Amino acid sequence: MLERKLVNVGFDRVVLRDRRPFGLATLARYPIFAPEFLDFVERVVPPDRHDALVYAVDVTATAAT
Amino acid sequence: MPYFTDADARSIVRTTYEAAAPVGIDVAHVLYGPDELAGVPEDALRWAFGVGNPVRHAGPGPGEVVLDVGCGAGIDAFIAARRVVPDGRVIGIDMTPAMLDRARHHAAAMKIVNVEWREAFMEALPLPDGSVDVVVCNGVLNLSTRKSRALAEMRRVLRPGGRLALADLVLTESLPEEIRRDATALAA
């Protein structure tokens, strides 16, 4: 979906440079999340997703000429 | 139907980042290399809230103009600023005044003079068309309720052939509705 959005607004040569799972342990490194929120996420998200709630991606693209 | 209006989302994000109180420097040491962090004050490292290393992927060089969208306390802008010397410059944009104040404080401590800081929304960048060579954006696009609009703005300000490097969080499958309705989760 991100690639499509980039192309739609005028980017080309879209390249996925890196992709890493972003789970509860990673989330806990960020001080914007209180322990209560982390507990909430742990409670409502199935355990098999705790290591990869989302993915962190690095993407590059070029402004089409 | 979105769970949050644009105004609600901006208010939640701004409040969250104003209230943030960093305690460690783990994130910075995971995302950046020792060469990139050399000379960056420890206090600035504690405010690294990104999710990747877009400057490394964009590879800005001497003389280039770099825009850091959602610069926060400035760590990506600092790294870029050192790569574009002697005559390049960086523009750091953020919608949270408290984060811009932190960025200005850290820049002064590092004696970095080729960065200017501006308060603005990513969906309305205060720059002319085609005026920058590189756009970097680290963990910020996901905070927008109008992502396509924000991306269109990044494209507008880039010169033809200019580079975008984006680090962000993406879903491969939906999260439970309780999470999607949660204001704290929105700030992630």
Short mmCIF file of C-alpha atoms in Angstrom, two decimals:
data_model
loop_
_atom_site.label_atom_id
_atom_site.label_comp_id
_atom_site.label_asym_id
_atom_site.label_seq_id
_atom_site.Cartn_x
_atom_site.Cartn_y
_atom_site.Cartn_z
CA MET A 1 0.00 0.00 0.00
CA LEU A 2 2.83 2.44 0.82
CA GLU A 3 4.44 1.80 -2.56
CA ARG A 4 1.17 2.52 -4.33
CA LYS A 5 0.72 5.76 -2.41
CA LEU A 6 4.25 6.86 -3.31
CA VAL A 7 3.73 6.15 -7.01
CA ASN A 8 0.35 7.88 -6.97
CA VAL A 9 1.86 11.16 -5.79
CA GLY A 10 4.74 11.17 -8.26
CA PHE A 11 7.56 9.02 -6.96
CA ASP A 12 9.29 6.24 -8.86
CA ARG A 13 12.15 3.78 -8.19
CA VAL A 14 10.55 2.78 -4.88
CA VAL A 15 12.88 0.40 -3.05
CA LEU A 16 12.33 -1.44 0.23
CA ARG A 17 15.75 -1.18 1.93
CA ASP A 18 15.03 -2.91 5.20
CA ARG A 19 12.15 -4.56 7.07
CA ARG A 20 12.27 -5.52 10.74
CA PRO A 21 9.64 -6.88 13.11
CA PHE A 22 8.57 -4.37 15.72
CA GLY A 23 7.15 -6.11 18.77
CA LEU A 24 6.31 -5.41 22.38
CA ALA A 25 9.93 -5.48 23.53
CA THR A 26 10.86 -2.86 20.94
CA LEU A 27 7.85 -0.73 21.83
CA ALA A 28 8.97 -0.73 25.46
CA ARG A 29 12.18 1.11 24.50
CA TYR A 30 10.15 4.20 23.58
CA PRO A 31 9.26 6.44 26.53
CA ILE A 32 6.05 7.65 24.93
CA PHE A 33 4.41 4.39 25.97
CA ALA A 34 3.42 3.98 29.60
CA PRO A 35 3.65 0.53 31.23
CA GLU A 36 -0.17 0.52 31.41
CA PHE A 37 -0.37 0.87 27.63
CA LEU A 38 2.15 -1.93 27.09
CA ASP A 39 0.13 -4.15 29.44
CA PHE A 40 -2.99 -3.28 27.48
CA VAL A 41 -1.36 -4.23 24.17
CA GLU A 42 -0.04 -7.46 25.63
CA ARG A 43 -3.53 -8.30 26.86
CA VAL A 44 -5.51 -7.60 23.67
CA VAL A 45 -3.04 -8.78 21.02
CA PRO A 46 -2.68 -12.54 20.58
CA PRO A 47 0.62 -13.82 21.99
CA ASP A 48 1.80 -15.09 18.62
CA ARG A 49 1.99 -11.47 17.45
CA HIS A 50 3.87 -10.03 20.43
CA ASP A 51 7.19 -10.21 18.60
CA ALA A 52 5.84 -8.54 15.44
CA LEU A 53 2.96 -6.20 16.15
CA VAL A 54 3.97 -4.19 13.11
CA TYR A 55 7.05 -3.96 10.87
CA ALA A 56 9.55 -1.13 10.68
CA VAL A 57 10.51 -0.44 7.08
CA ASP A 58 13.08 1.75 5.39
CA VAL A 59 11.96 2.81 1.95
CA THR A 60 13.61 5.05 -0.63
CA ALA A 61 12.04 6.62 -3.70
CA THR A 62 12.91 9.19 -6.33
CA ALA A 63 10.86 12.20 -7.38
CA ALA A 64 9.86 11.35 -10.93
CA THR A 65 11.32 13.62 -13.59
CA MET B 1 -14.58 5.77 8.97
CA PRO B 2 -11.47 7.00 10.87
CA TYR B 3 -11.54 6.79 14.65
CA PHE B 4 -9.92 10.24 15.02
CA THR B 5 -10.40 13.56 13.24
CA ASP B 6 -7.33 15.40 11.93
CA ALA B 7 -7.59 17.86 14.81
CA ASP B 8 -7.95 15.13 17.41
CA ALA B 9 -5.00 13.21 16.01
CA ARG B 10 -2.76 16.27 15.98
CA SER B 11 -3.73 17.16 19.52
CA ILE B 12 -3.04 13.62 20.76
CA VAL B 13 0.34 13.44 19.05
CA ARG B 14 1.42 16.89 20.20
CA THR B 15 0.40 16.20 23.79
CA THR B 16 2.14 12.82 23.79
CA TYR B 17 5.44 14.17 22.51
CA GLU B 18 5.35 17.25 24.74
CA ALA B 19 4.91 15.01 27.76
CA ALA B 20 7.54 12.44 26.77
CA ALA B 21 10.27 11.95 29.33
CA PRO B 22 13.06 9.82 27.91
CA VAL B 23 14.96 7.59 30.26
CA GLY B 24 17.41 5.62 28.12
CA ILE B 25 19.39 5.79 24.92
CA ASP B 26 18.65 2.30 23.59
CA VAL B 27 16.78 3.48 20.51
CA ALA B 28 19.61 5.68 19.25
CA HIS B 29 22.20 2.94 19.68
CA VAL B 30 20.05 0.44 17.82
CA LEU B 31 19.35 2.71 14.86
CA TYR B 32 22.58 4.62 14.35
CA GLY B 33 26.24 3.73 14.07
CA PRO B 34 29.01 5.06 16.34
CA ASP B 35 30.29 7.30 13.55
CA GLU B 36 26.86 8.88 13.19
CA LEU B 37 26.46 9.41 16.93
CA ALA B 38 29.93 10.80 17.53
CA GLY B 39 29.67 14.24 19.07
CA VAL B 40 25.92 14.05 19.62
CA PRO B 41 25.19 14.93 23.26
CA GLU B 42 23.79 12.10 25.35
CA ASP B 43 20.75 14.21 26.11
CA ALA B 44 20.00 14.40 22.37
CA LEU B 45 20.37 10.62 22.03
CA ARG B 46 17.65 10.14 24.62
CA TRP B 47 15.19 11.94 22.33
CA ALA B 48 15.69 9.61 19.37
CA PHE B 49 12.17 8.36 18.70
CA GLY B 50 12.65 7.16 15.11
CA VAL B 51 12.22 3.66 13.77
CA GLY B 52 14.99 3.56 11.13
CA ASN B 53 17.93 5.43 9.67
CA PRO B 54 16.66 7.37 6.65
CA VAL B 55 19.69 9.65 6.38
CA ARG B 56 21.92 6.64 5.81
CA HIS B 57 19.66 5.42 3.01
CA ALA B 58 19.27 8.86 1.41
CA GLY B 59 23.02 9.53 1.44
CA PRO B 60 22.98 13.34 1.36
CA GLY B 61 26.23 14.92 0.23
CA PRO B 62 28.01 18.28 0.30
CA GLY B 63 25.95 21.19 -0.90
CA GLU B 64 22.58 19.47 -0.78
CA VAL B 65 19.43 20.80 0.86
CA VAL B 66 17.78 18.24 3.14
CA LEU B 67 14.30 18.43 4.64
CA ASP B 68 13.63 16.42 7.81
CA VAL B 69 9.87 16.01 8.11
CA GLY B 70 8.90 15.54 11.75
CA CYS B 71 12.40 16.27 12.98
CA GLY B 72 11.55 15.90 16.66
CA ALA B 73 14.53 16.74 18.82
CA GLY B 74 16.75 16.72 15.74
CA ILE B 75 18.97 13.65 15.65
CA ASP B 76 18.45 12.91 11.93
CA ALA B 77 18.83 16.59 11.09
CA PHE B 78 22.14 16.70 12.99
CA ILE B 79 23.47 13.66 11.14
CA ALA B 80 22.39 15.12 7.79
CA ALA B 81 23.80 18.56 8.63
CA ARG B 82 27.28 17.12 9.05
CA ARG B 83 27.04 15.33 5.68
CA VAL B 84 26.07 18.39 3.63
CA VAL B 85 28.78 20.79 4.82
CA PRO B 86 30.31 23.13 3.83
CA ASP B 87 27.53 24.80 1.86
CA GLY B 88 24.53 22.51 2.23
CA ARG B 89 21.77 22.98 4.75
CA VAL B 90 18.99 21.15 6.56
CA ILE B 91 15.46 22.26 7.32
CA GLY B 92 13.84 20.52 10.27
CA ILE B 93 10.07 20.70 10.47
CA ASP B 94 7.92 19.58 13.36
CA MET B 95 4.44 20.42 14.62
CA THR B 96 5.40 20.22 18.31
CA PRO B 97 7.04 23.37 19.68
CA ALA B 98 8.48 21.50 22.66
CA MET B 99 10.38 19.14 20.35
CA LEU B 100 11.68 22.06 18.25
CA ASP B 101 12.92 23.74 21.43
CA ARG B 102 14.83 20.57 22.29
CA ALA B 103 16.26 20.46 18.75
CA ARG B 104 17.44 24.09 18.96
CA HIS B 105 19.01 23.43 22.36
CA HIS B 106 20.91 20.37 21.10
CA ALA B 107 22.00 22.14 17.88
CA ALA B 108 23.46 24.98 19.92
CA ALA B 109 25.31 22.51 22.13
CA MET B 110 26.76 20.85 19.02
CA LYS B 111 27.54 24.23 17.38
CA ILE B 112 25.56 23.17 14.31
CA VAL B 113 24.62 26.26 12.34
CA ASN B 114 23.39 24.89 9.01
CA VAL B 115 19.97 23.75 10.24
CA GLU B 116 16.86 25.88 10.44
CA TRP B 117 13.86 24.77 12.47
CA ARG B 118 10.27 25.47 11.54
CA GLU B 119 6.94 24.65 13.13
CA ALA B 120 4.59 23.19 10.50
CA PHE B 121 2.40 20.24 9.64
CA MET B 122 3.67 17.56 7.29
CA GLU B 123 0.51 17.94 5.22
CA ALA B 124 1.31 21.61 4.49
CA LEU B 125 5.06 22.04 4.15
CA PRO B 126 6.05 25.73 4.14
CA LEU B 127 8.54 25.39 1.28
CA PRO B 128 8.48 26.21 -2.45
CA ASP B 129 8.03 23.55 -5.12
CA GLY B 130 11.23 21.72 -6.07
CA SER B 131 13.33 23.46 -3.43
CA VAL B 132 15.05 20.51 -1.72
CA ASP B 133 17.31 17.67 -2.85
CA VAL B 134 16.50 15.13 -0.16
CA VAL B 135 13.54 14.48 2.14
CA VAL B 136 13.93 12.24 5.18
CA CYS B 137 11.09 11.21 7.47
CA ASN B 138 11.62 8.91 10.44
CA GLY B 139 8.67 7.30 12.20
CA VAL B 140 6.39 10.22 11.48
CA LEU B 141 4.20 9.47 8.46
CA ASN B 142 2.17 6.97 10.50
CA LEU B 143 1.11 9.82 12.79
CA SER B 144 -0.81 11.50 9.97
CA THR B 145 -4.47 10.85 9.26
CA ARG B 146 -3.79 12.10 5.69
CA LYS B 147 -0.75 10.10 4.62
CA SER B 148 -1.22 10.58 0.87
CA ARG B 149 -1.45 14.34 1.38
CA ALA B 150 1.77 14.29 3.41
CA LEU B 151 3.55 12.21 0.75
CA ALA B 152 2.30 14.56 -1.98
CA GLU B 153 3.78 17.47 -0.08
CA MET B 154 7.13 15.70 0.19
CA ARG B 155 7.04 15.11 -3.58
CA ARG B 156 6.08 18.73 -4.27
CA VAL B 157 9.05 20.21 -2.41
CA LEU B 158 11.57 17.79 -3.95
CA ARG B 159 13.31 18.77 -7.16
CA PRO B 160 12.80 16.30 -10.04
CA GLY B 161 15.18 13.42 -9.36
CA GLY B 162 15.36 14.29 -5.67
CA ARG B 163 15.42 11.47 -3.10
CA LEU B 164 13.00 10.49 -0.40
CA ALA B 165 14.05 8.18 2.43
CA LEU B 166 11.25 7.10 4.68
CA ALA B 167 11.40 4.95 7.82
CA ASP B 168 8.05 4.00 9.25
CA LEU B 169 5.83 1.34 10.75
CA VAL B 170 3.55 -0.75 8.57
CA LEU B 171 0.94 -3.35 9.33
CA THR B 172 0.91 -6.69 7.59
CA GLU B 173 -2.34 -7.64 9.28
CA SER B 174 -4.87 -5.59 11.17
CA LEU B 175 -4.52 -4.97 14.89
CA PRO B 176 -7.46 -5.56 17.25
CA GLU B 177 -10.05 -2.78 17.22
CA GLU B 178 -9.30 -1.86 20.86
CA ILE B 179 -5.79 -0.90 19.77
CA ARG B 180 -6.93 1.02 16.71
CA ARG B 181 -9.30 3.11 18.85
CA ASP B 182 -6.66 3.84 21.50
CA ALA B 183 -5.21 7.36 21.60
CA THR B 184 -1.79 6.22 22.85
CA ALA B 185 -1.53 3.76 19.99
CA LEU B 186 -2.27 6.60 17.59
CA ALA B 187 0.85 8.37 18.82
CA ALA B 188 2.89 5.39 17.68
#
